[in-house]
C-alpha cells in the first residue's frame, strides 16, 4: 500500500520510497524505511494530508505521499 | 570571529540572533520567516559577528532560501564563511533537526549545538541526556529557551571561549570530502545518504532521548488542528478572520483617523494664520501638510493590517491556511504557500515578494511574484478612501454601508485579477520541475505582545518615512512646475481673457486668470499633452499629473492632488481638498469632474496599475532578470488602462 491510501488515525511503517525527484526531500523530512507514521487529518477534499512523525506534524500532498510505500 | 546560526526552519534561529545581538529581526511561528541573511554583532563583543540565516532542512538546497545557507556554508571564499556554526535545533523534534547538524559537522565546520525550546520539550514530557548527546555527536551543547533568554549567557560564553581542536571524526563516513568544495550530487545519491544519516542519527538519539508518558501537549494541538482544517469550520474560520481584518481597517480605524485628520487640518490653518499670505504659504499649508497628512492618516489602518498578519504567523495559523488553501490554489498555477505572499500583499508587496522564496517550485514562485502586486496594498488605501468619500453617497444597502461595500469590492477585484492573471501565466511559463508541497505544521504558540509592538512600529515607521520623503520631494517639484511656466505663453493666455467691466466680475476674472496661469504652467503643459490619452477614461489633466507622479509610488496621489489644487485656484479659506475636488467642474461642459463614472474608473486604475518603483526593484532582485519586472509593468499598466476605460464607458 502507499501512504496516500492510509485512512485517518491509522499508523503504518514505511517500507520503501519510490525513486523520484522529490525522494531526497521526503527522506530529509523524516520519511524513510522503518519509520512509523500516523495519518492525523486531511485538508478539505482530502488533499493535502497531515502525518505524525515522532510527534511532529508534516503535511504533504497525496501525490507526494503516493511515492511512499507503507505496511 | 564569524559565527553563523544555522538550523531547521522555525527552530528559533532569529530569536537567538535577536538575543545575541540585541537587534530586532522578524520572528514568527511559520517555517520560512527569515529568507535572507542578516549580520549583527555579539552584544558586548564587537569582534564577533553573528549571522542569521534562513531555515534549512539539508545542506542540499531545495528552495531559494535554502540556497542562501548552502552558499555560505560550503564556499570558503564566501565573505560570510563562518569560523563557528551554532546549530539551533528544536529539542522537541530532535531527530530531524540533527540530520542537518550531522551534515554540517561532517563538512568539517566547527559547531556548537544549541537545543532550543526546552520549555516545549518539558511540556511534551521529553527528557534529554545532554552529556550522552554531547559525547555521541562530539560537540558542545547548550540548552536554550530563546523566547525567554534562558541559556543565552551560557551560549555567549561558549562562543567567546570557543576553540576548534582539529577536524573531528565524521558522524557518517563517505559523504563529504573535507578537502574539496562541495558539489551537489545527483538525487539518488542525496537520498541514499539521507537515509543512512537518518538511521544513524535515529540510533544515536535513542540513547539520549526519553519520553515520559503520553504526549498530551501535542494531542491537544492536533485537536485544534482538526477544527482549523475541517472542510466547513476550517474555511469559515479563515473567512471570518479575513472579514474581521477588513472590518478592522474599515470601521475600527475610523476614529483615530478622524483624530489625525483634525490635527493636520489644524496644523494647516495654524500655518496659514501665522505665515504671510502668498504662494509659498499655500505650498506648505495646502500642499505639503495635507500631503504628509494623507500618509500619516493611514497609520491606524496599516498598523491593524500588520497586526493581523503578525498574529496569523505568530500563532502558527498561517501554516494551516497554506494547508487548507493548497488544493484551491493549484488550478491557478499557484501553491498553498502562495497564500502567504498574497495575504501579506494586502499590507505591502515588498515583503510579500520576498516571502515567495519559500515556494520550492520555480514556476509557482514566478507566478506568485507576478500577481502579488495586484493585491490591494496599504498604499492604495489613501487613494481609495479619498475617492470613495468623493463620489460614493452615504447610504446603506441592507445592513451594509455602501462605502464599505465599494472598498470590499476593490479588494476583491484585486484578488480576482490576481487569480485570473495567474491562470494565464500558468499556460505561458514553462515548468522546470514538478510542483510539490511538503511542509511542517508547527505547534500553535501564544504570540508575544512586546514582539508585536516592535514589529508593527517598525513597519509603520518604514512606511511613513519612505512615503513621506517621496511626497515632500514630489510636492515641491510639482509646486514649482505648477507655479512657473513659459512667460510669453502665460501672458498671452491671460491677455486673452476679457477684462472685467464692473466690480461684480472681478472675482470671476481672477479665478479665470488663475486657471489660465495654471494650465499654461509647465505642469499644465505636460498635463494637457497627455490629456487626450486619459480623456476616454474620464480624467482631466490634473488627474493625469497625479497619475504621472504616482508612477514611482502610488501613495503620492493625495499629496499631488493637494498640491495641484493649492496652486492658482482661489479657494475659500479652510475649504478642504475634498470640497475643492467635489466642486471641480469641466470648464467646457460644466459637468462635475469627479462623478461616479470617472471616480470608479480612477479607483479601478489604481487597483490594477503598477505604480511602485520599489516593488519593481524587488522583483528584479528576486527574479534576477529584467524580463519579469518589465512584463509585470506592461501587463499591469495595460490591464489598468483597459479596465478603467471599460468602467468609464459603461458608467458614463
Ligand atoms: N516556546 C518557545 N518558543 C520559541 C523558543 N524560541 C523561539 N520560539 C518561537 O518559535 C517561533 C520561531 O522562531 P524564529 O526565531 O522565528 O525561528 P527561525 O528559526 O528564525 O525561523 P525561520 O526564520 O522561519 O527559519 C517563534 O514563534 C518564536 O517566538 C523557545 O525557546 N520556546
Ligand atoms: Mg528566522
XYZ file of C-alpha atoms and ligand atoms in Angstrom:
756
model
C 0.000 0.000 0.000
C 1.096 3.597 -0.450
C 0.860 6.358 2.122
C -1.868 8.309 0.325
C -4.233 5.352 0.859
C -3.792 5.383 4.628
C -7.009 6.167 6.495
C -7.365 8.607 9.357
C -5.809 7.715 12.709
C -4.076 4.677 11.221
C -0.415 4.001 11.822
C 1.873 2.304 9.350
C 5.556 1.553 8.881
C 7.366 2.864 5.842
C 8.904 0.122 3.733
C 10.273 1.941 0.715
C 10.424 5.304 -1.007
C 9.999 5.040 -4.769
C 12.686 6.663 -6.851
C 11.513 10.142 -7.700
C 12.810 13.690 -7.970
C 11.429 14.629 -4.546
C 12.595 11.445 -2.807
C 15.560 13.178 -1.107
C 13.244 15.857 0.249
C 10.900 13.234 1.699
C 13.783 11.459 3.380
C 15.192 14.699 4.774
C 11.797 15.484 6.267
C 11.976 12.207 8.163
C 10.204 9.715 5.893
C 12.475 6.710 5.433
C 12.139 2.932 5.636
C 11.488 1.729 9.150
C 9.814 4.911 10.346
C 6.310 4.673 11.805
C 3.847 7.354 10.740
C 0.237 8.094 11.649
C -2.271 9.864 9.457
C -3.630 12.699 11.583
C -6.061 14.627 9.410
C -6.695 15.688 5.853
C -7.350 19.038 4.238
C -10.787 19.644 2.741
C -11.171 17.498 -0.410
C -8.752 15.008 1.114
C -5.604 16.684 -0.139
C -3.006 17.511 1.257
C -2.699 15.191 4.243
C -1.048 15.630 7.645
C 1.127 12.979 9.276
C 2.609 12.430 12.668
C 6.312 11.604 12.588
C 7.848 11.291 16.059
C 5.490 13.906 17.427
C 5.888 16.494 14.716
C 3.259 17.245 12.088
C 4.233 17.003 8.445
C 1.884 17.977 5.647
C 2.276 16.772 2.098
C 0.145 16.320 -0.983
C -1.386 12.987 -1.873
C 0.802 12.842 -4.932
C 3.956 13.052 -2.833
C 2.528 10.523 -0.391
C 1.948 8.079 -3.235
C 5.727 7.613 -3.590
C 5.915 6.277 -0.043
C 5.173 2.573 0.371
C 3.900 1.512 3.766
C 2.935 -1.622 5.547
C 35.369 35.706 14.606
C 32.383 34.939 12.416
C 29.541 32.916 13.884
C 26.645 31.613 11.762
C 23.291 30.472 13.126
C 22.002 27.511 11.175
C 19.093 25.166 11.697
C 15.762 23.869 10.509
C 13.070 26.434 9.685
C 11.197 27.637 12.751
C 13.729 26.247 15.215
C 14.267 29.688 16.737
C 17.387 30.991 14.950
C 16.169 34.545 14.669
C 15.025 34.536 18.302
C 18.552 33.505 19.295
C 20.026 36.079 16.911
C 17.961 38.845 18.484
C 19.039 37.736 21.948
C 22.716 37.616 20.990
C 22.849 40.892 19.112
C 20.103 42.980 20.659
C 18.643 43.567 17.183
C 15.003 43.154 16.300
C 14.694 40.889 13.310
C 11.304 39.475 12.455
C 10.353 36.308 14.320
C 7.304 34.215 13.549
C 5.842 30.769 14.041
C 5.901 29.831 10.361
C 8.674 27.859 8.666
C 10.285 30.439 6.399
C 10.016 33.813 8.119
C 13.664 34.644 7.508
C 14.504 34.408 3.819
C 17.784 36.295 3.672
C 20.975 36.554 5.686
C 21.435 39.238 8.290
C 24.614 40.212 10.104
C 24.819 41.550 13.651
C 27.454 41.944 16.365
C 27.549 39.946 19.549
C 26.354 42.082 22.438
C 29.383 43.255 24.397
C 31.920 41.836 21.959
C 32.423 43.871 18.807
C 34.924 41.405 17.345
C 32.401 38.626 16.992
C 29.899 38.886 14.153
C 26.718 36.837 14.210
C 24.940 35.784 11.026
C 21.247 34.893 10.968
C 20.268 32.632 8.089
C 17.066 31.242 6.604
C 15.990 27.843 7.850
C 17.162 24.743 6.015
C 16.456 21.032 6.230
C 19.535 19.915 4.393
C 22.838 21.099 3.032
C 21.463 20.257 -0.433
C 19.118 23.175 -1.079
C 15.580 22.671 -2.371
C 14.413 26.306 -2.481
C 15.768 29.818 -2.910
C 16.018 30.500 0.825
C 17.886 27.256 1.468
C 20.374 28.142 -1.266
C 21.476 31.136 0.793
C 22.539 28.773 3.584
C 24.381 26.334 1.361
C 26.261 29.134 -0.353
C 27.526 30.483 2.965
C 28.473 27.116 4.468
C 30.163 25.395 1.560
C 32.239 28.115 -0.057
C 35.377 29.001 1.862
C 35.783 32.157 -0.210
C 32.361 33.456 0.729
C 32.811 36.610 2.838
C 30.371 35.146 5.354
C 32.016 31.723 5.600
C 31.837 31.094 9.364
C 34.564 30.207 11.850
C 31.907 28.674 14.037
C 28.433 27.352 13.293
C 25.879 27.393 16.079
C 23.264 24.869 15.035
C 19.912 25.758 16.561
C 17.875 22.589 16.938
C 14.293 22.322 18.072
C 14.666 19.968 21.017
C 11.085 18.773 20.753
C 11.855 17.474 17.273
C 15.363 16.258 17.684
C 15.884 13.607 15.051
C 15.013 15.723 12.030
C 16.955 18.688 13.381
C 20.073 16.619 13.964
C 20.158 15.423 10.376
C 21.250 18.899 9.317
C 23.594 19.118 12.288
C 25.323 15.914 11.280
C 25.814 17.170 7.722
C 27.385 20.402 8.941
C 29.579 18.532 11.385
C 30.723 16.168 8.668
C 31.540 19.038 6.346
C 34.247 19.826 8.871
C 32.749 23.026 10.201
C 33.333 23.787 13.885
C 29.986 23.567 15.663
C 28.149 24.214 18.874
C 24.782 22.550 19.208
C 22.075 24.703 20.787
C 18.991 22.777 21.830
C 16.211 25.322 21.771
C 12.638 25.245 23.107
C 13.431 23.446 26.344
C 10.063 24.689 27.646
C 8.194 22.900 24.868
C 10.209 19.730 25.387
C 9.302 19.818 29.052
C 5.617 20.209 28.335
C 5.816 17.282 25.984
C 7.473 15.234 28.753
C 10.685 14.734 26.816
C 13.847 14.157 28.777
C 17.275 14.529 27.239
C 20.602 13.283 28.491
C 22.827 16.165 27.460
C 26.127 14.551 28.369
C 25.292 11.496 26.371
C 24.208 13.539 23.369
C 27.327 15.662 23.585
C 29.509 12.596 23.636
C 27.669 10.894 20.766
C 27.672 13.927 18.481
C 31.133 15.112 19.502
C 30.094 18.685 20.156
C 29.441 21.178 22.908
C 25.778 21.558 23.783
C 23.775 24.403 25.296
C 20.108 24.303 26.216
C 18.043 27.357 25.384
C 14.708 28.972 25.694
C 15.294 31.725 23.164
C 11.932 33.280 23.832
C 12.756 33.957 27.460
C 16.516 34.298 27.013
C 17.313 31.287 29.184
C 20.730 29.827 28.395
C 21.799 32.762 26.230
C 24.523 33.775 28.656
C 25.995 30.305 28.576
C 25.849 30.267 24.768
C 27.689 33.603 24.655
C 30.366 32.237 26.948
C 30.788 29.149 24.806
C 31.070 31.261 21.659
C 33.674 33.564 23.206
C 35.833 30.786 24.540
C 35.424 28.511 21.545
C 38.459 26.684 20.298
C 38.395 24.237 17.457
C 40.596 21.243 18.040
C 41.125 19.994 14.532
C 38.757 18.063 12.348
C 36.601 15.622 14.230
C 35.658 12.181 13.149
C 32.561 12.321 10.936
C 29.211 11.021 12.135
C 28.671 9.336 8.786
C 31.658 8.354 6.678
C 31.951 8.851 2.980
C 29.567 11.622 2.081
C 31.824 14.676 2.135
C 35.439 15.216 1.273
C 36.608 17.944 3.618
C 39.414 18.996 1.353
C 37.228 19.668 -1.621
C 34.496 22.092 -2.500
C 31.083 20.556 -2.062
C 29.427 19.599 -5.315
C 25.747 18.772 -5.202
C 25.466 15.051 -6.021
C 22.636 13.506 -8.080
C 19.298 12.986 -6.325
C 19.740 9.246 -5.971
C 22.978 9.773 -4.063
C 21.469 12.520 -1.913
C 18.627 10.282 -0.964
C 20.839 7.309 -0.226
C 22.986 9.332 2.175
C 19.956 10.991 3.758
C 18.520 7.564 4.566
C 21.807 6.365 6.055
C 22.171 9.550 8.019
C 18.628 9.353 9.356
C 19.197 5.816 10.576
C 22.466 6.716 12.213
C 21.064 9.823 13.912
C 17.955 7.951 14.996
C 20.077 5.249 16.659
C 22.135 7.840 18.487
C 19.158 9.882 19.599
C 17.537 6.802 21.046
C 20.318 6.658 23.622
C 19.803 10.193 24.807
C 16.095 10.900 24.490
C 13.306 9.615 26.670
C 9.589 10.230 26.571
C 7.803 10.043 29.921
C 4.225 9.018 29.487
C 1.917 10.336 26.857
C 2.427 13.486 24.859
C -0.818 15.202 25.832
C 0.504 18.546 24.693
C 0.785 17.579 21.019
C -2.515 15.742 21.210
C -4.308 18.889 22.272
C -2.735 20.847 19.447
C -3.946 18.264 16.996
C -7.473 18.561 18.316
C -7.334 22.238 17.453
C -5.938 21.334 14.040
C -8.902 19.121 13.286
C -11.170 22.146 13.720
C -8.894 24.520 11.832
C -8.619 22.223 8.833
C -12.171 20.902 8.819
C -13.938 21.349 5.428
C -16.628 23.540 6.994
C -15.236 25.115 10.137
C -11.783 25.480 8.565
C -12.964 27.709 5.740
C -15.460 29.512 7.947
C -12.757 30.457 10.407
C -10.484 31.623 7.601
C -13.214 33.740 6.002
C -14.164 35.048 9.425
C -10.600 36.202 10.045
C -10.418 37.902 6.651
C -13.740 39.598 7.312
C -12.558 40.754 10.718
C -9.372 42.096 9.180
C -11.378 44.063 6.654
C -13.829 45.282 9.252
C -10.926 46.420 11.382
C -9.271 48.508 8.722
C -12.575 49.922 7.603
C -14.515 50.573 10.799
C -12.224 50.366 13.816
C -9.593 52.605 12.312
C -12.091 55.393 11.754
C -11.847 57.362 14.968
C -8.054 57.531 15.192
C -8.079 58.541 11.539
C -10.530 61.342 12.198
C -8.329 62.463 15.030
C -5.225 62.611 12.849
C -7.209 64.362 10.130
C -8.247 67.086 12.555
C -4.714 67.536 13.794
C -3.442 68.125 10.264
C -6.328 70.434 9.389
C -5.494 72.437 12.498
C -1.846 72.494 11.500
C -2.703 73.823 8.032
C -4.898 76.505 9.497
C -2.220 77.460 12.021
C 0.380 77.843 9.273
C -1.961 79.971 7.173
C -2.600 82.281 10.077
C 0.983 82.710 11.204
C 2.856 82.905 7.886
C 2.341 85.833 5.498
C -0.175 85.051 2.772
C 1.337 84.006 -0.532
C 2.133 81.119 -2.821
C 4.810 79.748 -0.517
C 2.427 79.602 2.421
C -0.027 77.875 0.125
C 2.564 75.264 -0.719
C 3.111 74.457 2.937
C -0.430 74.769 4.207
C -2.301 73.351 1.229
C 0.256 71.099 -0.407
C 2.862 69.738 1.960
C 0.848 69.394 5.146
C -2.167 67.691 3.548
C 0.226 65.560 1.503
C 2.086 64.273 4.533
C -1.181 64.115 6.467
C -2.524 61.955 3.665
C 0.067 59.351 4.625
C 0.098 59.736 8.381
C -3.653 59.261 8.486
C -3.198 55.690 7.333
C -1.050 54.672 10.274
C -4.008 53.131 12.155
C -5.043 51.037 9.157
C -1.537 49.923 8.322
C -0.849 49.073 11.949
C -4.014 46.968 12.061
C -3.140 45.160 8.828
C 0.329 44.276 10.042
C -1.086 43.236 13.419
C -3.399 40.720 11.771
C -0.667 39.270 9.602
C 1.702 39.102 12.564
C -0.887 37.268 14.652
C -1.646 34.794 11.877
C 2.044 33.988 11.542
C 2.975 34.018 15.203
C 0.164 31.756 16.406
C 1.030 29.177 13.756
C -2.286 29.669 11.984
C -0.694 30.770 8.694
C 0.701 27.283 8.084
C -2.830 25.892 8.431
C -4.094 28.398 5.874
C -1.461 27.099 3.472
C -2.662 23.571 4.226
C -6.354 24.183 3.539
C -5.782 26.505 0.560
C -3.289 24.388 -1.369
C -5.886 22.362 -3.242
C -7.816 25.519 -4.201
C -4.738 27.364 -5.443
C -3.481 24.613 -7.732
C -5.840 25.247 -10.678
C -4.479 28.800 -10.814
C -0.901 27.646 -11.174
C -0.213 28.620 -7.576
C 0.782 26.714 -4.463
C -0.650 26.694 -0.945
C 2.459 28.608 0.006
C 1.434 31.420 -2.394
C -1.286 32.323 0.084
C 1.245 33.888 2.449
C 2.549 36.420 -0.115
C -0.983 37.108 -1.322
C -2.220 37.862 2.195
C 0.797 39.932 3.165
C 0.487 41.694 -0.185
C -2.579 43.377 1.278
C -0.197 45.218 3.575
C 2.747 45.694 1.220
C 4.008 43.882 -1.877
C 7.678 44.213 -0.981
C 7.926 41.828 2.000
C 5.290 39.702 0.255
C 7.524 39.180 -2.772
C 10.453 38.360 -0.507
C 8.284 35.750 1.184
C 7.910 33.843 -2.101
C 11.405 32.438 -1.530
C 9.859 29.642 0.486
C 7.933 28.403 -2.575
C 10.049 25.477 -3.708
C 8.751 25.344 -7.259
C 10.300 27.929 -9.568
C 7.278 28.312 -11.835
C 4.843 28.747 -8.970
C 7.194 31.214 -7.365
C 7.448 33.311 -10.540
C 3.682 33.332 -10.981
C 3.192 34.347 -7.358
C 5.682 37.189 -7.766
C 3.949 38.348 -10.920
C 0.467 38.569 -9.408
C 1.155 39.626 -5.819
C 1.225 43.379 -6.666
C -2.389 43.089 -7.841
C -3.482 42.586 -4.246
C -4.605 45.973 -2.935
C -1.729 47.110 -0.757
C -1.949 49.662 2.014
C -0.570 52.406 -0.253
C -3.751 52.172 -2.312
C -5.911 52.838 0.743
C -5.364 56.636 0.715
C -6.456 56.784 -2.920
C -9.476 54.562 -2.401
C -10.552 56.402 0.718
C -10.339 59.851 -0.854
C -12.224 58.790 -3.970
C -14.875 56.866 -2.072
C -15.513 59.892 0.125
C -15.738 61.973 -3.033
C -18.219 60.009 -5.114
C -19.949 57.274 -3.140
C -23.074 58.502 -1.341
C -23.502 57.776 2.354
C -26.200 55.144 2.308
C -26.786 51.603 3.415
C -27.540 48.555 1.301
C -29.304 46.084 3.540
C -27.203 46.115 6.679
C -24.036 47.151 4.915
C -22.642 50.577 4.403
C -22.299 51.304 0.675
C -18.879 52.909 1.101
C -17.632 49.828 2.910
C -19.009 47.598 0.178
C -17.218 49.560 -2.530
C -13.955 49.220 -0.633
C -14.515 45.496 -0.203
C -15.272 45.287 -3.921
C -11.936 46.881 -4.758
C -10.059 44.357 -2.634
C -11.972 41.523 -4.267
C -11.257 42.958 -7.719
C -7.548 42.793 -6.880
C -7.808 39.211 -5.680
C -9.851 38.022 -8.661
C -7.493 39.740 -11.082
C -4.510 38.114 -9.342
C -6.031 34.642 -9.681
C -7.061 35.099 -13.309
C -3.714 36.531 -14.341
C -2.020 33.655 -12.500
C -4.049 31.246 -14.603
C -2.865 32.950 -17.798
C 0.761 32.798 -16.669
C 0.277 29.137 -15.833
C -0.055 28.441 -19.535
C 2.757 30.735 -20.586
C 5.543 29.919 -18.137
C 7.317 26.632 -18.732
C 7.713 24.390 -15.705
C 11.221 23.203 -14.899
C 10.275 20.843 -12.094
C 7.204 19.185 -10.715
C 5.280 21.124 -8.105
C 5.089 19.814 -4.568
C 4.106 20.834 -1.062
C 5.989 19.272 1.834
C 5.725 21.445 4.896
C 5.916 21.219 8.647
C 2.843 22.370 10.572
C 4.357 23.974 13.674
C 2.775 23.754 17.128
C 0.484 26.635 17.997
C 2.093 29.374 20.063
C 0.940 32.259 22.125
C 2.078 35.489 20.462
C 4.495 37.687 22.363
C 2.894 41.080 22.682
C 6.042 43.153 23.037
C 7.226 41.483 19.862
C 4.015 42.509 18.121
C 4.511 46.086 19.205
C 8.098 46.225 17.971
C 7.264 44.638 14.616
C 4.274 46.843 13.914
C 6.039 50.041 14.973
C 8.926 49.167 12.696
C 6.622 48.617 9.705
C 4.736 51.835 10.336
C 7.947 53.786 10.698
C 9.300 52.488 7.402
C 6.042 53.206 5.614
C 5.669 56.765 6.878
C 9.318 57.610 6.386
C 9.617 56.180 2.873
C 6.314 57.579 1.681
C 6.876 60.879 3.476
C 10.213 61.505 1.771
C 8.786 60.931 -1.696
C 5.710 63.002 -1.016
C 7.625 66.032 0.235
C 10.008 65.865 -2.723
C 7.276 65.437 -5.307
C 5.088 68.129 -3.744
C 7.895 70.660 -4.021
C 8.749 69.754 -7.598
C 5.087 69.819 -8.562
C 4.587 73.141 -6.878
C 7.492 74.716 -8.744
C 6.316 73.299 -12.050
C 2.770 74.454 -11.348
C 3.763 77.954 -10.283
C 6.035 78.745 -13.213
C 5.788 78.397 -16.942
C 6.951 79.992 -20.166
C 6.305 83.717 -19.501
C 5.074 84.636 -23.025
C 2.643 81.810 -23.053
C 1.124 82.714 -19.685
C 0.871 86.415 -20.593
C -0.756 85.592 -23.885
C -3.325 83.353 -22.228
C -4.073 85.917 -19.538
C -4.470 88.710 -22.096
C -6.984 86.684 -23.993
C -9.391 86.744 -21.029
C -11.819 89.661 -21.321
C -11.170 92.353 -18.707
C -13.817 92.784 -16.023
C -16.259 95.604 -16.726
C -17.698 96.029 -13.260
C -16.955 95.221 -9.616
C -19.018 92.037 -9.654
C -16.958 90.449 -12.368
C -13.657 90.890 -10.602
C -13.643 87.682 -8.620
C -14.738 85.695 -11.655
C -11.976 87.315 -13.646
C -9.379 86.489 -11.004
C -10.430 82.874 -10.992
C -10.132 82.687 -14.761
C -6.678 84.250 -14.688
C -5.523 81.785 -12.047
C -6.886 78.874 -14.050
C -5.201 80.142 -17.220
C -1.909 80.549 -15.383
C -2.064 77.022 -14.039
C -2.970 75.411 -17.303
C -0.115 77.271 -19.034
C 2.434 76.463 -16.361
C 4.963 73.719 -17.053
C 2.807 71.196 -15.276
C -0.284 72.370 -17.174
C 1.540 71.957 -20.468
C 2.571 68.415 -19.587
C -0.895 67.636 -18.270
C -2.610 68.959 -21.363
C -0.289 66.980 -23.583
C -1.298 63.674 -22.020
C -4.943 64.539 -21.559
C -6.095 63.034 -24.896
C -4.882 59.609 -23.772
C -6.759 59.902 -20.498
C -9.995 61.521 -21.695
C -11.550 58.155 -22.660
C -11.096 57.109 -19.028
C -12.891 60.231 -17.810
C -9.853 62.038 -16.393
C -8.843 65.685 -16.706
C -5.267 66.889 -16.917
C -4.956 67.375 -13.153
C -5.646 63.681 -12.645
C -3.138 62.976 -15.400
C -0.467 64.797 -13.415
C -1.373 62.846 -10.301
C -1.042 59.641 -12.337
C 2.402 60.620 -13.598
C 3.625 61.450 -10.117
C 2.130 58.210 -8.807
C 4.327 56.238 -11.144
C 7.082 55.964 -8.582
C 4.785 55.457 -5.598
C 1.018 55.448 -5.694
C 0.505 56.913 -2.223
C 1.687 60.231 -3.687
C -1.739 60.661 -5.289
C -3.355 62.527 -2.419
C -0.347 64.787 -1.943
C -0.196 65.593 -5.652
C -3.868 66.416 -5.733
C -3.449 68.650 -2.720
C -0.513 70.475 -4.294
C -2.142 70.961 -7.672
C -5.326 72.237 -6.101
C -3.399 74.531 -3.796
C -1.810 76.489 -6.633
C -3.674 79.098 -8.598
C -7.240 78.426 -7.618
C -8.854 80.967 -5.401
C -10.344 78.600 -2.947
C -12.198 79.553 0.130
C -10.389 79.764 3.427
C -10.374 76.414 5.198
C -12.011 74.586 2.341
C -10.740 71.011 2.382
C -9.181 69.235 -0.563
C -12.257 67.058 -0.663
C -14.583 70.047 -1.089
C -12.410 71.580 -3.751
C -12.342 68.367 -5.723
C -16.060 67.908 -5.265
C -16.787 71.317 -6.786
C -14.375 70.958 -9.665
C -16.171 71.247 -12.995
C -15.102 70.676 -16.532
C -14.672 74.217 -17.934
C -16.073 73.215 -21.342
C -19.068 71.093 -20.463
C -19.760 72.278 -16.923
C -20.011 68.699 -15.730
C -18.540 67.643 -12.406
C -15.042 66.247 -12.940
C -15.326 63.682 -10.151
C -18.560 61.884 -10.858
C -19.448 58.250 -10.372
C -18.068 57.119 -13.741
C -14.706 58.874 -13.605
C -14.275 58.174 -9.898
C -14.857 54.439 -10.177
C -12.711 54.340 -13.285
C -9.909 56.018 -11.357
C -10.212 53.574 -8.464
C -10.070 50.658 -10.873
C -6.994 52.169 -12.470
C -5.223 52.398 -9.126
C -6.350 48.890 -8.183
C -4.545 47.335 -11.158
C -1.735 49.695 -12.142
C 1.897 49.002 -11.297
C 2.789 52.238 -9.570
C 5.574 51.292 -7.249
C 9.246 51.506 -8.163
C 10.304 49.660 -5.023
C 8.217 46.646 -5.989
C 9.760 46.542 -9.448
C 13.213 46.766 -7.891
C 12.455 43.827 -5.589
C 11.043 41.780 -8.454
C 14.227 42.435 -10.404
C 16.318 41.327 -7.444
C 14.277 38.213 -6.728
C 13.937 37.013 -10.331
C 17.452 38.147 -11.342
C 16.165 39.168 -14.745
C 14.865 42.355 -16.327
C 12.278 40.325 -18.160
C 9.948 39.776 -15.208
C 9.607 43.317 -13.858
C 9.260 44.531 -17.450
C 6.443 42.100 -18.254
C 4.834 42.929 -14.937
C 4.823 46.649 -15.569
C 3.478 46.285 -19.095
C 0.701 43.850 -18.249
C -0.445 45.700 -15.147
C -0.497 49.092 -16.865
C -2.391 47.664 -19.819
C -4.830 45.908 -17.542
C -5.375 49.097 -15.542
C -5.949 51.213 -18.651
C -8.327 48.815 -20.339
C -10.297 48.062 -17.179
C -10.627 51.772 -16.363
C -11.661 52.520 -19.940
C -14.386 49.888 -19.896
C -15.585 51.023 -16.474
C -15.905 54.640 -17.544
C -17.582 53.889 -20.844
C -20.183 51.686 -19.144
C -20.932 54.003 -16.239
C -20.947 57.352 -18.024
N 8.146 28.119 23.360
C 9.254 28.567 22.766
N 9.106 29.208 21.598
C 10.230 29.659 20.992
C 11.521 29.469 21.536
N 12.414 30.027 20.679
C 11.708 30.543 19.657
N 10.388 30.339 19.838
C 9.281 30.694 18.947
O 9.396 29.881 17.801
C 8.965 30.559 16.636
C 10.037 30.568 15.586
O 11.091 31.401 15.998
P 12.065 32.119 14.969
O 13.152 32.731 15.788
O 11.341 32.978 14.015
O 12.625 30.853 14.206
P 13.598 30.794 12.941
O 14.428 29.588 13.139
O 14.307 32.089 12.771
O 12.556 30.531 11.802
P 12.729 30.779 10.203
O 13.298 32.146 10.040
O 11.349 30.649 9.693
O 13.621 29.708 9.727
C 8.546 31.935 17.111
O 7.166 31.906 17.336
C 9.318 32.104 18.412
O 8.668 33.001 19.294
C 11.631 28.766 22.773
O 12.702 28.550 23.318
N 10.460 28.358 23.337
Mg 14.359 33.325 11.266
